[in-house]
XYZ file of C-alpha atoms in Angstrom:
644
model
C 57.460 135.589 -7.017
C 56.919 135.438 -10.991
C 59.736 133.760 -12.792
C 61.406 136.392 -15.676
C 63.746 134.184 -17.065
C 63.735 132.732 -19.961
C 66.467 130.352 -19.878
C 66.558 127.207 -17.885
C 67.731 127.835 -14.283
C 71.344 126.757 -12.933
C 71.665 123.396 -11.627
C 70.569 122.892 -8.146
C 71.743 121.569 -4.991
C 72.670 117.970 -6.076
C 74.199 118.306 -9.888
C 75.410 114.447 -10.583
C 78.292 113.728 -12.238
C 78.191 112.382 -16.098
C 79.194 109.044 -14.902
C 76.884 109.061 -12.137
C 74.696 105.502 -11.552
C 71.446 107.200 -10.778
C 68.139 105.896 -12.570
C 66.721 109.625 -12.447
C 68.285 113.011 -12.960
C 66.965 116.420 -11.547
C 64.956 118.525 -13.627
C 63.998 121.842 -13.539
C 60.358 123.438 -12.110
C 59.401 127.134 -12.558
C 56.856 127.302 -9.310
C 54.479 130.147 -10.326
C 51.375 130.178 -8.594
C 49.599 128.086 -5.933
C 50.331 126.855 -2.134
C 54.493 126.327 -2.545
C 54.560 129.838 -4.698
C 53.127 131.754 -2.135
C 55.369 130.389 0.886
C 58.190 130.913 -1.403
C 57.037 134.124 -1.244
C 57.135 134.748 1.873
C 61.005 133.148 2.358
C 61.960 135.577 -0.416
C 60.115 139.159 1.136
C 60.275 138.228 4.289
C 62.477 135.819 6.051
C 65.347 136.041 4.155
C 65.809 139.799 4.131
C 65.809 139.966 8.062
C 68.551 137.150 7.686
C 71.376 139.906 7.784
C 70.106 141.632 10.766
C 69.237 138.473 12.743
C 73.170 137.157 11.881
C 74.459 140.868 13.103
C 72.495 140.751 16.740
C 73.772 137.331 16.965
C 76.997 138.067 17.313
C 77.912 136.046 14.022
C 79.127 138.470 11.843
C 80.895 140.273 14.667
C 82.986 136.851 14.728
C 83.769 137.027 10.963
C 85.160 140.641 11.152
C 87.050 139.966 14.009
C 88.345 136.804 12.373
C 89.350 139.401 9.824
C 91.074 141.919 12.010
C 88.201 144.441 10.945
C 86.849 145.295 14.354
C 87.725 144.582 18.559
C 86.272 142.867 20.822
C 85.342 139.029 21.961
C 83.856 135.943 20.151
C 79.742 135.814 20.028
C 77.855 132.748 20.286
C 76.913 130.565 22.567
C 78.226 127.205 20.466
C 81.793 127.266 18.278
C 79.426 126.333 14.874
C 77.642 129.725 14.672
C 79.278 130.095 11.549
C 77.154 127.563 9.971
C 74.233 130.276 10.277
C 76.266 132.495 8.116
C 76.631 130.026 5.458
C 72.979 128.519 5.217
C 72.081 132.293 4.745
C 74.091 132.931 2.001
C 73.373 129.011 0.141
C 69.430 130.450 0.571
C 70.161 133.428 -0.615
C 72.232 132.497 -3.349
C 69.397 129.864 -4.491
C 67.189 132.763 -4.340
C 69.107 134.743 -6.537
C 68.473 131.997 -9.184
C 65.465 132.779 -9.126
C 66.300 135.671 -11.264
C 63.334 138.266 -9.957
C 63.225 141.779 -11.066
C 62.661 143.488 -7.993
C 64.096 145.776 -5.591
C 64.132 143.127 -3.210
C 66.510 140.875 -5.044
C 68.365 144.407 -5.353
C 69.289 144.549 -1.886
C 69.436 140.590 -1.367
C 72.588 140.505 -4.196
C 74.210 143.413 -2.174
C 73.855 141.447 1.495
C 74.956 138.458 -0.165
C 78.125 140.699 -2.035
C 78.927 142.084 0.780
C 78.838 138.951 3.469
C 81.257 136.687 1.275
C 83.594 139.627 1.345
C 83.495 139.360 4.895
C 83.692 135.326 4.769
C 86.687 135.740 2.436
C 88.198 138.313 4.506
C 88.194 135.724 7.664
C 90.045 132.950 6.200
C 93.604 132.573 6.856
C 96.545 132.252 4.318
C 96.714 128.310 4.372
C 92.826 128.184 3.946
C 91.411 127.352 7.109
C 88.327 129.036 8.712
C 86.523 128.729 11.762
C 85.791 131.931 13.808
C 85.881 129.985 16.864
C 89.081 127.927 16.707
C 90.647 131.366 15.138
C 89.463 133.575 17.743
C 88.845 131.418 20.761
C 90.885 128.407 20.370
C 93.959 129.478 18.464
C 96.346 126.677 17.860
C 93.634 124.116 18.754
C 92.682 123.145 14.983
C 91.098 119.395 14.617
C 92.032 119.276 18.198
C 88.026 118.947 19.496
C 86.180 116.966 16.729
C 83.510 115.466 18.654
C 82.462 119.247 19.765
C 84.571 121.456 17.709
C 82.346 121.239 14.551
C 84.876 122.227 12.074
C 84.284 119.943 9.135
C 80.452 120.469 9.966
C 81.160 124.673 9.141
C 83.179 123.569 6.457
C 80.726 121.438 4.913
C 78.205 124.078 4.767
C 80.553 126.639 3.482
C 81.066 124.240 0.779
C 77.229 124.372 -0.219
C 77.094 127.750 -0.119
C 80.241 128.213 -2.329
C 78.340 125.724 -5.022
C 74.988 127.558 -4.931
C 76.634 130.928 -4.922
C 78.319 130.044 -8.042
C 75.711 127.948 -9.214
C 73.293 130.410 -8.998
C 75.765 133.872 -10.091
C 78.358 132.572 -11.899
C 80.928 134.019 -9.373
C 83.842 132.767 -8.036
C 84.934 134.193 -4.758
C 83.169 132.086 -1.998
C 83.885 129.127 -4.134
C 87.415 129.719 -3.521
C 87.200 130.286 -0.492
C 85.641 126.776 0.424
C 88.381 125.240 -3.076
C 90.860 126.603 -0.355
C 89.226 125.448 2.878
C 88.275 121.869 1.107
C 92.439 121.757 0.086
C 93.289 122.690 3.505
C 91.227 119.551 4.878
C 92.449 117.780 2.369
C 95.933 117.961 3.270
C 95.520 116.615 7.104
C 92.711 114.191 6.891
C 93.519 110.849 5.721
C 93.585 107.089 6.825
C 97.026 105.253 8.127
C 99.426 104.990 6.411
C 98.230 108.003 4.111
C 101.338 110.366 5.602
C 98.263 113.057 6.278
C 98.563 113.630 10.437
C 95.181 113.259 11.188
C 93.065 109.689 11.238
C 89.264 111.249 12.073
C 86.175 112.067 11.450
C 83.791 115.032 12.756
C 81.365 114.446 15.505
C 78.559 115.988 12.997
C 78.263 114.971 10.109
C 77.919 117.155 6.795
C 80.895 117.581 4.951
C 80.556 114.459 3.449
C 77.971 115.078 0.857
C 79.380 118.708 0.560
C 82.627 117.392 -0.992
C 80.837 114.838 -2.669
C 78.864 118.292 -4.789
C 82.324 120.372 -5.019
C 83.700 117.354 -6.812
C 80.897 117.488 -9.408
C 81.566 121.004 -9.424
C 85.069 121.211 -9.748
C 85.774 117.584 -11.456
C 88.873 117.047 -8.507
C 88.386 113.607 -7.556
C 90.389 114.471 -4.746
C 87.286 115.726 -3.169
C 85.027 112.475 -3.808
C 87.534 110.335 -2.169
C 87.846 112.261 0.675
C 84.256 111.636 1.297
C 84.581 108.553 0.918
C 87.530 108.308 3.844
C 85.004 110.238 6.159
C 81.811 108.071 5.533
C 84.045 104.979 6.282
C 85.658 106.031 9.239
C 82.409 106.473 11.357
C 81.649 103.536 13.549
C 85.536 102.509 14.276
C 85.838 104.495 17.305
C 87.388 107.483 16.162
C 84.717 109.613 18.438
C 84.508 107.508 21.280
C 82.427 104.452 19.762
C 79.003 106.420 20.440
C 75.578 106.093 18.750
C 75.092 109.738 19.363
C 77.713 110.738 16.852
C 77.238 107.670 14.519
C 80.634 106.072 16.115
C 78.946 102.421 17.163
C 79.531 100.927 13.938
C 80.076 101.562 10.692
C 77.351 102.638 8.352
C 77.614 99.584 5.859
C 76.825 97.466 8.654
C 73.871 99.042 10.513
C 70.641 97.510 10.626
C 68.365 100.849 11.865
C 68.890 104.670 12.308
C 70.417 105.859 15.738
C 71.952 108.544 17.789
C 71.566 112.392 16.516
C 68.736 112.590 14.004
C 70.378 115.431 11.997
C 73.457 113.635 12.100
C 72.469 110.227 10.893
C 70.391 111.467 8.303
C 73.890 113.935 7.043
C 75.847 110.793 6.833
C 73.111 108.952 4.898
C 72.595 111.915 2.711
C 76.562 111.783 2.024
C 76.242 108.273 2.054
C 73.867 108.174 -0.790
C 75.863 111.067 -3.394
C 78.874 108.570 -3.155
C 76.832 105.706 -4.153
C 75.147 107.890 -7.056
C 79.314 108.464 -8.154
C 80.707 105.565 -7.059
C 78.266 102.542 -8.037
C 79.032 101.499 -4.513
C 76.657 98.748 -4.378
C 77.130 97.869 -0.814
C 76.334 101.475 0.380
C 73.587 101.892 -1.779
C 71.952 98.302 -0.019
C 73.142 99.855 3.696
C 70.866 103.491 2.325
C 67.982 101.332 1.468
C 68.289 99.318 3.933
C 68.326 101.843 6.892
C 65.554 103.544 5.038
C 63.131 100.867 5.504
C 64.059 100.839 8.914
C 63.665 104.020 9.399
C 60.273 104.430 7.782
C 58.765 101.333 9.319
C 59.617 101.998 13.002
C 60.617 105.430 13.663
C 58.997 107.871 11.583
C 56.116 110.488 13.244
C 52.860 110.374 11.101
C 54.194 114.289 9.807
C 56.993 112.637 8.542
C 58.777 113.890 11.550
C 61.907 112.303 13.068
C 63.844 111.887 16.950
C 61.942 110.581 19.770
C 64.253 112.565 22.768
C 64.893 115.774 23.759
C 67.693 114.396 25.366
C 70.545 114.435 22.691
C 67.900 114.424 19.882
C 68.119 111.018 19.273
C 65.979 109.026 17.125
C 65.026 106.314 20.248
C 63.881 102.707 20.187
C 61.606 101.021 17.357
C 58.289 102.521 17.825
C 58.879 104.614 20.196
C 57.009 107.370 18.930
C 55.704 109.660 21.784
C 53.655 112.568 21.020
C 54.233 115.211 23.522
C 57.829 114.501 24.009
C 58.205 114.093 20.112
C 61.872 115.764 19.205
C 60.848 115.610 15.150
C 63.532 118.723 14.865
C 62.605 121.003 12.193
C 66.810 119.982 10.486
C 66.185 116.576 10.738
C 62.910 117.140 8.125
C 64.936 118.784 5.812
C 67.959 116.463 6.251
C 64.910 113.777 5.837
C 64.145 114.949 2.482
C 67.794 115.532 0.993
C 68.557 112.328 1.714
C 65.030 110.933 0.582
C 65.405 112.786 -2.854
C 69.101 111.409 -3.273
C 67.313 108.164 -3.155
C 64.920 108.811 -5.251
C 67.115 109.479 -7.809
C 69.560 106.917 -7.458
C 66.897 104.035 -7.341
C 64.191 105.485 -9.529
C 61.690 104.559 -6.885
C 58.514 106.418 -5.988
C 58.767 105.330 -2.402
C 61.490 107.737 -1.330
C 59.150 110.893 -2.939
C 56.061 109.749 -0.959
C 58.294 110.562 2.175
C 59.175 113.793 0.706
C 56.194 114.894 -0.069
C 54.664 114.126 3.598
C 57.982 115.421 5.700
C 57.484 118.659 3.409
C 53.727 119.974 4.045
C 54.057 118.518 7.698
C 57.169 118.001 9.671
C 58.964 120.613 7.307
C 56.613 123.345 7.072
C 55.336 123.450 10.444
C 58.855 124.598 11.742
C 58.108 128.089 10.120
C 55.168 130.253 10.710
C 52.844 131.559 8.127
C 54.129 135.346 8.258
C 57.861 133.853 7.675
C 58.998 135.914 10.906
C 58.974 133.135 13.689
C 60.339 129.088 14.027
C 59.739 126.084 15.633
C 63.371 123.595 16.624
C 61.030 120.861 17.816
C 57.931 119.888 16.661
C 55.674 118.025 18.696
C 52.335 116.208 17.879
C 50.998 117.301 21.313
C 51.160 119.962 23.596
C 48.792 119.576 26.960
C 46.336 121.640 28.639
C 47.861 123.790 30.974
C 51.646 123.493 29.181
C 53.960 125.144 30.729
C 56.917 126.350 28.535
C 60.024 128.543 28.925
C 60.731 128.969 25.511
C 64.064 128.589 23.913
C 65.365 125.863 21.544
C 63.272 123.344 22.779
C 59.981 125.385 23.320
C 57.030 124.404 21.591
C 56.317 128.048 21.188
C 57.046 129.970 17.916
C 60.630 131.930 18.345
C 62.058 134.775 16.624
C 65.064 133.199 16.789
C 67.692 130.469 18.514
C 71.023 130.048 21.137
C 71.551 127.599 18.188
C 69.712 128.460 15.242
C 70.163 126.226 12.883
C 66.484 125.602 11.833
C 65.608 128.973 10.182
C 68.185 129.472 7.636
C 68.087 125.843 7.201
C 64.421 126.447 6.276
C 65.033 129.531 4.173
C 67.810 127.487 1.721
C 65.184 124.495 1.789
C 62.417 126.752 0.780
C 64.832 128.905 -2.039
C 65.692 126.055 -3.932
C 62.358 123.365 -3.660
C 62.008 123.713 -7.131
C 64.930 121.390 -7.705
C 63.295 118.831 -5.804
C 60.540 118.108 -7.798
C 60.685 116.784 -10.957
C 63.514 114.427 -12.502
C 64.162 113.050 -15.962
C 65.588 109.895 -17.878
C 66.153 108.982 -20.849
C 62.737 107.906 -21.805
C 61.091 111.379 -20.206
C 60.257 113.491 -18.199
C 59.247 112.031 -13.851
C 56.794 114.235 -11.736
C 57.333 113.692 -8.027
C 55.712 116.300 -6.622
C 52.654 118.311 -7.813
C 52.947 122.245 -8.132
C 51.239 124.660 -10.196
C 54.059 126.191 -12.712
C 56.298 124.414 -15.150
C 58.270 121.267 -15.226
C 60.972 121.325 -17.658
C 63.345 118.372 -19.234
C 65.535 117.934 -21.973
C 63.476 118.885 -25.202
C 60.550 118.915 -23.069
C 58.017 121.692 -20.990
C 54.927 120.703 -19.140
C 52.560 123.548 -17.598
C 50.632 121.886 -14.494
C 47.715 123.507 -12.901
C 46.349 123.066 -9.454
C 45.369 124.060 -6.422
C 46.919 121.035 -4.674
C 46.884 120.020 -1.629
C 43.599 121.686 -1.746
C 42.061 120.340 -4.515
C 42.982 116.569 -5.610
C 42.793 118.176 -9.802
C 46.157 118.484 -11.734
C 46.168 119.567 -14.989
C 49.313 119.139 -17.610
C 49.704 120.495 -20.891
C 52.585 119.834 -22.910
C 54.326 122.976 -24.503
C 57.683 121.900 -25.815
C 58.363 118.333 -27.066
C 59.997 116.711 -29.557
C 57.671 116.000 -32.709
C 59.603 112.835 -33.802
C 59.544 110.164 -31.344
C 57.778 109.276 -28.226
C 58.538 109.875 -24.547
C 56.948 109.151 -21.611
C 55.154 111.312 -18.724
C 55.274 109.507 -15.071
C 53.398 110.815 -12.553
C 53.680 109.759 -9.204
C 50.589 108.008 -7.493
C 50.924 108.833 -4.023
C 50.906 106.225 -1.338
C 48.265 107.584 0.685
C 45.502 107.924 -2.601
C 43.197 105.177 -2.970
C 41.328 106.813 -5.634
C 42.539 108.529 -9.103
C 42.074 108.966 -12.329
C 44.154 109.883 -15.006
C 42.766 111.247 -18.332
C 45.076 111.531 -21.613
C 43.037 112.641 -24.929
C 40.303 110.308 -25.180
C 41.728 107.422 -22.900
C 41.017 107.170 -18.764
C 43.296 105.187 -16.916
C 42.926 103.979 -13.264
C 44.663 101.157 -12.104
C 48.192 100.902 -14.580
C 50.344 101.796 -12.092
C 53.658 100.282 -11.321
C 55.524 100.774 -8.276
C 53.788 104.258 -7.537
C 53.922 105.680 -10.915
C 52.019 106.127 -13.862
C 53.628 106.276 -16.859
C 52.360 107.809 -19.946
C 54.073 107.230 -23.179
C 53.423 108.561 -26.811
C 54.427 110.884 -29.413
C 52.797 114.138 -27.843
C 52.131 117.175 -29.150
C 51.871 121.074 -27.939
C 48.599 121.353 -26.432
C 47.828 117.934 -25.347
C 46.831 117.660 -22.059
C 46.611 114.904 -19.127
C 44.377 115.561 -16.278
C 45.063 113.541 -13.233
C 42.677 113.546 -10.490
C 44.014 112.427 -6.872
C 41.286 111.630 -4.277
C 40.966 113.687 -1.552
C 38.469 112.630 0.544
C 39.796 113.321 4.663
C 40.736 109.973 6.423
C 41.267 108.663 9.478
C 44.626 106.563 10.710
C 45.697 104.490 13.030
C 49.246 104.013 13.920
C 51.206 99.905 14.475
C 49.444 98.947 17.798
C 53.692 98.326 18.880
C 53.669 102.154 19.127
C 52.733 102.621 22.691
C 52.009 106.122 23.038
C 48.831 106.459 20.432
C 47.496 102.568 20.823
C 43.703 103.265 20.815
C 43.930 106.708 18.697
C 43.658 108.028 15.445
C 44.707 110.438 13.452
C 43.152 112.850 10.378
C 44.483 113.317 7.362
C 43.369 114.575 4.013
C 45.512 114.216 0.911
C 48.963 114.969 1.645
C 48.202 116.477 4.937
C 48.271 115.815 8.724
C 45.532 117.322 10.485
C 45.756 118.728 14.228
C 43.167 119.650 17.069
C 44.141 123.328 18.272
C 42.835 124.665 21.493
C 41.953 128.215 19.496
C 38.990 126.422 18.089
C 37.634 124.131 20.814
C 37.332 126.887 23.436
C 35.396 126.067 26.996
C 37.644 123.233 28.028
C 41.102 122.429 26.262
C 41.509 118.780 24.184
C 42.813 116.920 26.647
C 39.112 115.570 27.012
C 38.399 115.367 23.817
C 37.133 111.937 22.035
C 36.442 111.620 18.390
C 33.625 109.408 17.484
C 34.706 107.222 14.369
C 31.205 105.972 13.440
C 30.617 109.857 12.145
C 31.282 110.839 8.673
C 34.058 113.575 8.200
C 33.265 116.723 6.714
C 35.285 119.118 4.687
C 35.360 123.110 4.672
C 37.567 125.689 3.330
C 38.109 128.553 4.968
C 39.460 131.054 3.234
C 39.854 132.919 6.527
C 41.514 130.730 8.703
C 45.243 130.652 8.836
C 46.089 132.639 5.439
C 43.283 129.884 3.597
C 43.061 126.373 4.852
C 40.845 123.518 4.089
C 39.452 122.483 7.269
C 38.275 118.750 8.208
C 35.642 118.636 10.898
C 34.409 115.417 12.781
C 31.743 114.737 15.682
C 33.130 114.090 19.364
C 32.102 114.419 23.029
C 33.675 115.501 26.263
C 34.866 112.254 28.304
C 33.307 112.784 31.868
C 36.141 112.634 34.297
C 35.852 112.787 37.834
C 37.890 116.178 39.846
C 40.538 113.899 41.962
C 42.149 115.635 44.968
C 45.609 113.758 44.806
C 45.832 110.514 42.770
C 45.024 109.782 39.177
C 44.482 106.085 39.712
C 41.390 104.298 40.246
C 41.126 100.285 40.867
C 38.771 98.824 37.832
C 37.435 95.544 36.288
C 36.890 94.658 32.956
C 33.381 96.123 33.032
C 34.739 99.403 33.614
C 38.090 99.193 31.209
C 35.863 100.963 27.911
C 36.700 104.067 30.130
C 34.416 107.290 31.108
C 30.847 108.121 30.549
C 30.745 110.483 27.597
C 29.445 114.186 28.238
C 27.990 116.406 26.041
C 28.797 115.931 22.070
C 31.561 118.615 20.538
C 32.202 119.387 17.047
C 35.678 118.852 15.993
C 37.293 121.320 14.114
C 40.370 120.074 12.844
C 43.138 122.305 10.635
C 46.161 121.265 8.821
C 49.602 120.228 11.318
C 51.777 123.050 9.165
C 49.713 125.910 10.611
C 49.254 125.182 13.941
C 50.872 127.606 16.818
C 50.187 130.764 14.212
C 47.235 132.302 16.772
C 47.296 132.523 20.563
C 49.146 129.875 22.542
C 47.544 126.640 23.969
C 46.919 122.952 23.585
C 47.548 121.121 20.158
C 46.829 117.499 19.600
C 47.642 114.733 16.476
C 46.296 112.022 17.687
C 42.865 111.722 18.827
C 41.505 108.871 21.451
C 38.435 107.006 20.561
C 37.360 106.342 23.898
């Protein structure tokens, strides 16, 4: 939706602190138009006002009223966290409200949100804590089930909520709820020999980066060192020594990302804000460190991450499988929090060419186009003849989750992307990631426009700046563009860039303009041969996108057959059509010829015979982007496409 205001919006979801030893601070982008305005859209008219009513079938609210003495009955939910869902509504919500919209839809989104932190505030008991489960279910029982229990994990995302409410409002009332809450914690968590009872940390991570953002919104230190306590207390066996809840060893000695996905990448998030405070040097090496790792031998081509279904766990070096791919839609988004913390911290481009690719694939695939339906787990293959149940692990588009922690995870991703754009310095203003609207700094306002990831073209003007002294304009270079060009007045430059940027420095002037021209011609990618499951297969990709085969427009025969011919040039088609206007790639192929076999799927064979089947008749392959796949009737869906 349009932007009305006319003042620069409230900080967003990381704020750092003014002793804070980041390179880069957030700045501020008005999306207006274009690709991220329009699914912004969408989260704001449609997704998040059915948050309410999704929350009240549930069962969650239900659990906060009774929590509250306002109505009878028994505890909802098939999990003791479902209050989590509450509070990732209202932290969406609340971002959204920043947004400052004139509408009758914002109208009624202020009210919901007024009237469920009532009910949140109602809930909590005198000393501050607050957990529907433990209250309602489990009374007496507090801190008592950590590994499961999920307490600090609710109370973390509280906390978030509480910042972006009054972040975004200026209001005070669910931020003193979670003031009370964090106190409560507080007051029983510390390390021996601290007098507090309890030595421990939760079995899901979260709260630490929460606390670490009430500190810089509160200025009580209190809260940053309690952080601290928690991110240094995982890996010393306080949950039974497990990789699954990051309990093997502690995080300034790991060498590679393990256990729970979401988790890890909570802790490393966490991990990162008290670096940013601290000037911990030894957890900022351990964040970069396990970032490489992470990047080099367990991250999906969409940017995706977890190799097992079986307690969504990240799995061995390379082993990337495609059908049996995890890559849970929280793990993307906990992907790019902890990327963009980075990325500030370190000033490095690196961390924002991750963001950009686990946002327009592994990210945005977990919602569909209309905004009414989700994906937990997003695989990069689903089979002819799939089979599927549905539920949280169904490769099938839900309305909603036993567990649902994906959608309003998506919606409070989606509210507040503009705040994980841009970033400034004190030489000027950084672009990370290109949208059409306006990127705003200290002293300084740059209108882009573009039809990216369309069209490769991005053009800046520069409204505001100061007239008497120079500052600099870096643009980001992404890591998959082989070919640019960058035009400032009179000047073209193409090769002066440094460590993924550009940078662009002189006295400018309202009006001037830089036109920056990213490559987009479609390519095709092969994966490290050490990854098993897609050794003698490629993939297509065009710009920033991962492109996937979908059975809806290779009719006659499913994709399991399918072989793409490499020696053929790609071609490139929008469709303004197709899947609410996509930018097809298509490619030539054939049908392998495979014998019918009664009952065993082996054949003896010599090295004459290894190249594999005849090929059958030639196909056109029409190939669309990974985001909007599983928005038209159900079938096959493939990533990664065999050459033989």
């Amino acid at each position: 939706m349009p932007r009305t205001r006319s003042t620069p919006p409230a900080p967003g979801p990381v704020r750092l602190g003014p002793e804070a030893h980041a390179v880069l601070r957030p700045a501020a982008v008005g999306i207006d138009t274009g690709f991220w305005h329009h699914r912004r859209t969408t989260n704001a008219h449609v997704s998040l006002p059915q948050g309410p009513g999704l929350l009240e079938s549930a069962g969650n609210l239900h659990n906060l009223r009774l929590a509250a003495g306002a109505a009878e009955g028994e505890f909802q939910g098939a999990y003791p966290f479902v209050d989590t869902d509450v509070y990732k509504w209202l932290e969406a919500a609340s971002w959204q409200l920043a947004q400052a919209p004139d509408d009758d839809v914002a109208a009624e989104l202020a009210a919901e949100v007024a009237r469920i932190v009532d009910l949140v505030a109602a809930a909590q008991q005198p000393d501050g804590y607050l957990n529907t489960w433990f209250q309602l279910v489990k009374d007496g029982q507090r801190y008592q089930d950590l590994r499961w229990g999920h307490e600090l994990y609710c109370a973390g995302h509280l906390i978030q909520a509480a910042v972006a409410h009054h972040r975004a409002t200026g209001r005070r009332e669910l931020l003193d709820v979670a003031i009370r809450f964090a106190d409560q914690v507080d007051s029983v968590f510390g390390p021996p020999g601290s007098g507090k009872p309890i030595d421990g940390v939760d079995g899901h991570p979260e709260v630490e980066t929460a606390l670490v953002e009430l500190y810089r919104e509160t200025g009580e230190r209190r809260y940053l060192e309690l952080a601290g306590y928690f991110v240094d207390r995982y890996g010393h066996g306080l949950l039974g020594g497990e990789a699954y809840c990051q309990d093997r060893v502690p995080l300034r000695e790991s060498t590679n990302v393990e256990g729970h996905a979401v988790r890890q990448l909570y802790l490393l998030a966490g991990a990162a804000d008290l670096a940013t405070e601290t000037g911990d040097a030894e957890l900022r090496a351990a964040g970069e460190r396990l970032w490489r790792a992470m990047t080099a031998t367990k991250t999906h081509l969409t940017g995706g991450l977890g190799a097992h279904h079986d307690e969504e766990d990240f799995g061995d070096p390379y082993e990337l499988p495609n059908e049996r791919a995890y890559c849970e839609t929280c793990a993307a988004i906990a992907s790019v929090q902890w990327s963009w913390r980075m990325a500030l911290l370190t000033g490095e481009a690196r961390y924002s060419d991750l963001v950009e690719r686990t946002l327009y694939n592994g990210f945005l695939a977990g919602v569909s186009l209309d905004g009414e339906r989700w994906l937990y787990v997003n695989p990069l293959q689903v089979r002819d003849g799939h089979t599927d149940t549905g539920g949280d692990q169904s490769a099938r588009r839900t309305r909603w989750f036993r567990c649902a922690c994906c959608p309003p995870n998506v919606m409070r991703l989606l509210a507040s992307l503009e705040h994980y754009l841009a970033s400034t310095d004190d030489t000027g203003l950084q672009i990370h990631q290109y949208v059409a609207g306006r990127y705003t700094a200290e002293g300084v306002a740059v209108r882009a426009e573009t039809e990216y990831p369309w069209h490769g073209a991005v053009r800046l003007t520069v409204e505001e700046t100061p007239a008497d002294r120079p500052w600099t304009l870096s643009l980001r270079v992404p890591q998959w563009c082989r070919d640019f060009r960058v035009r400032c007045g009179e000047q073209t430059y193409d090769t002066a860039v440094s460590d993924g940027w550009l940078h662009l420095e002189r006295t400018w002037a309202p009006g001037d303009e830089v036109v920056l021209e990213l490559g987009l011609e479609p390519r095709l990618t092969s994966a490290d041969p050490r990854v098993d499951a897609v050794r003698g297969c490629v993939a297509i990709e065009r710009g920033p996108l991962v492109y996937c085969l979908e059975q809806a427009d290779h009719p006659g025969g499913g994709l399991d057959d399918l072989v793409l011919d490499p020696t053929r040039p790609l071609a490139v088609k929008h469709r303004p059509d197709l899947l609410g206007g996509v930018t097809t790639v298509v490619a030539a192929g054939h049908r392998r010829t495979v014998p019918e076999r009664d009952w065993w799927p082996y054949t003896p064979t010599d090295t004459a015979q290894a190249a594999g089947p005849a090929a059958g008749d030639p196909v056109e392959l029409t190939a669309v982007p990974y985001y909007a796949w599983a928005n038209r009737e159900d079938g096959s869906m493939r990533v990664w496409l065999p050459l033989s």
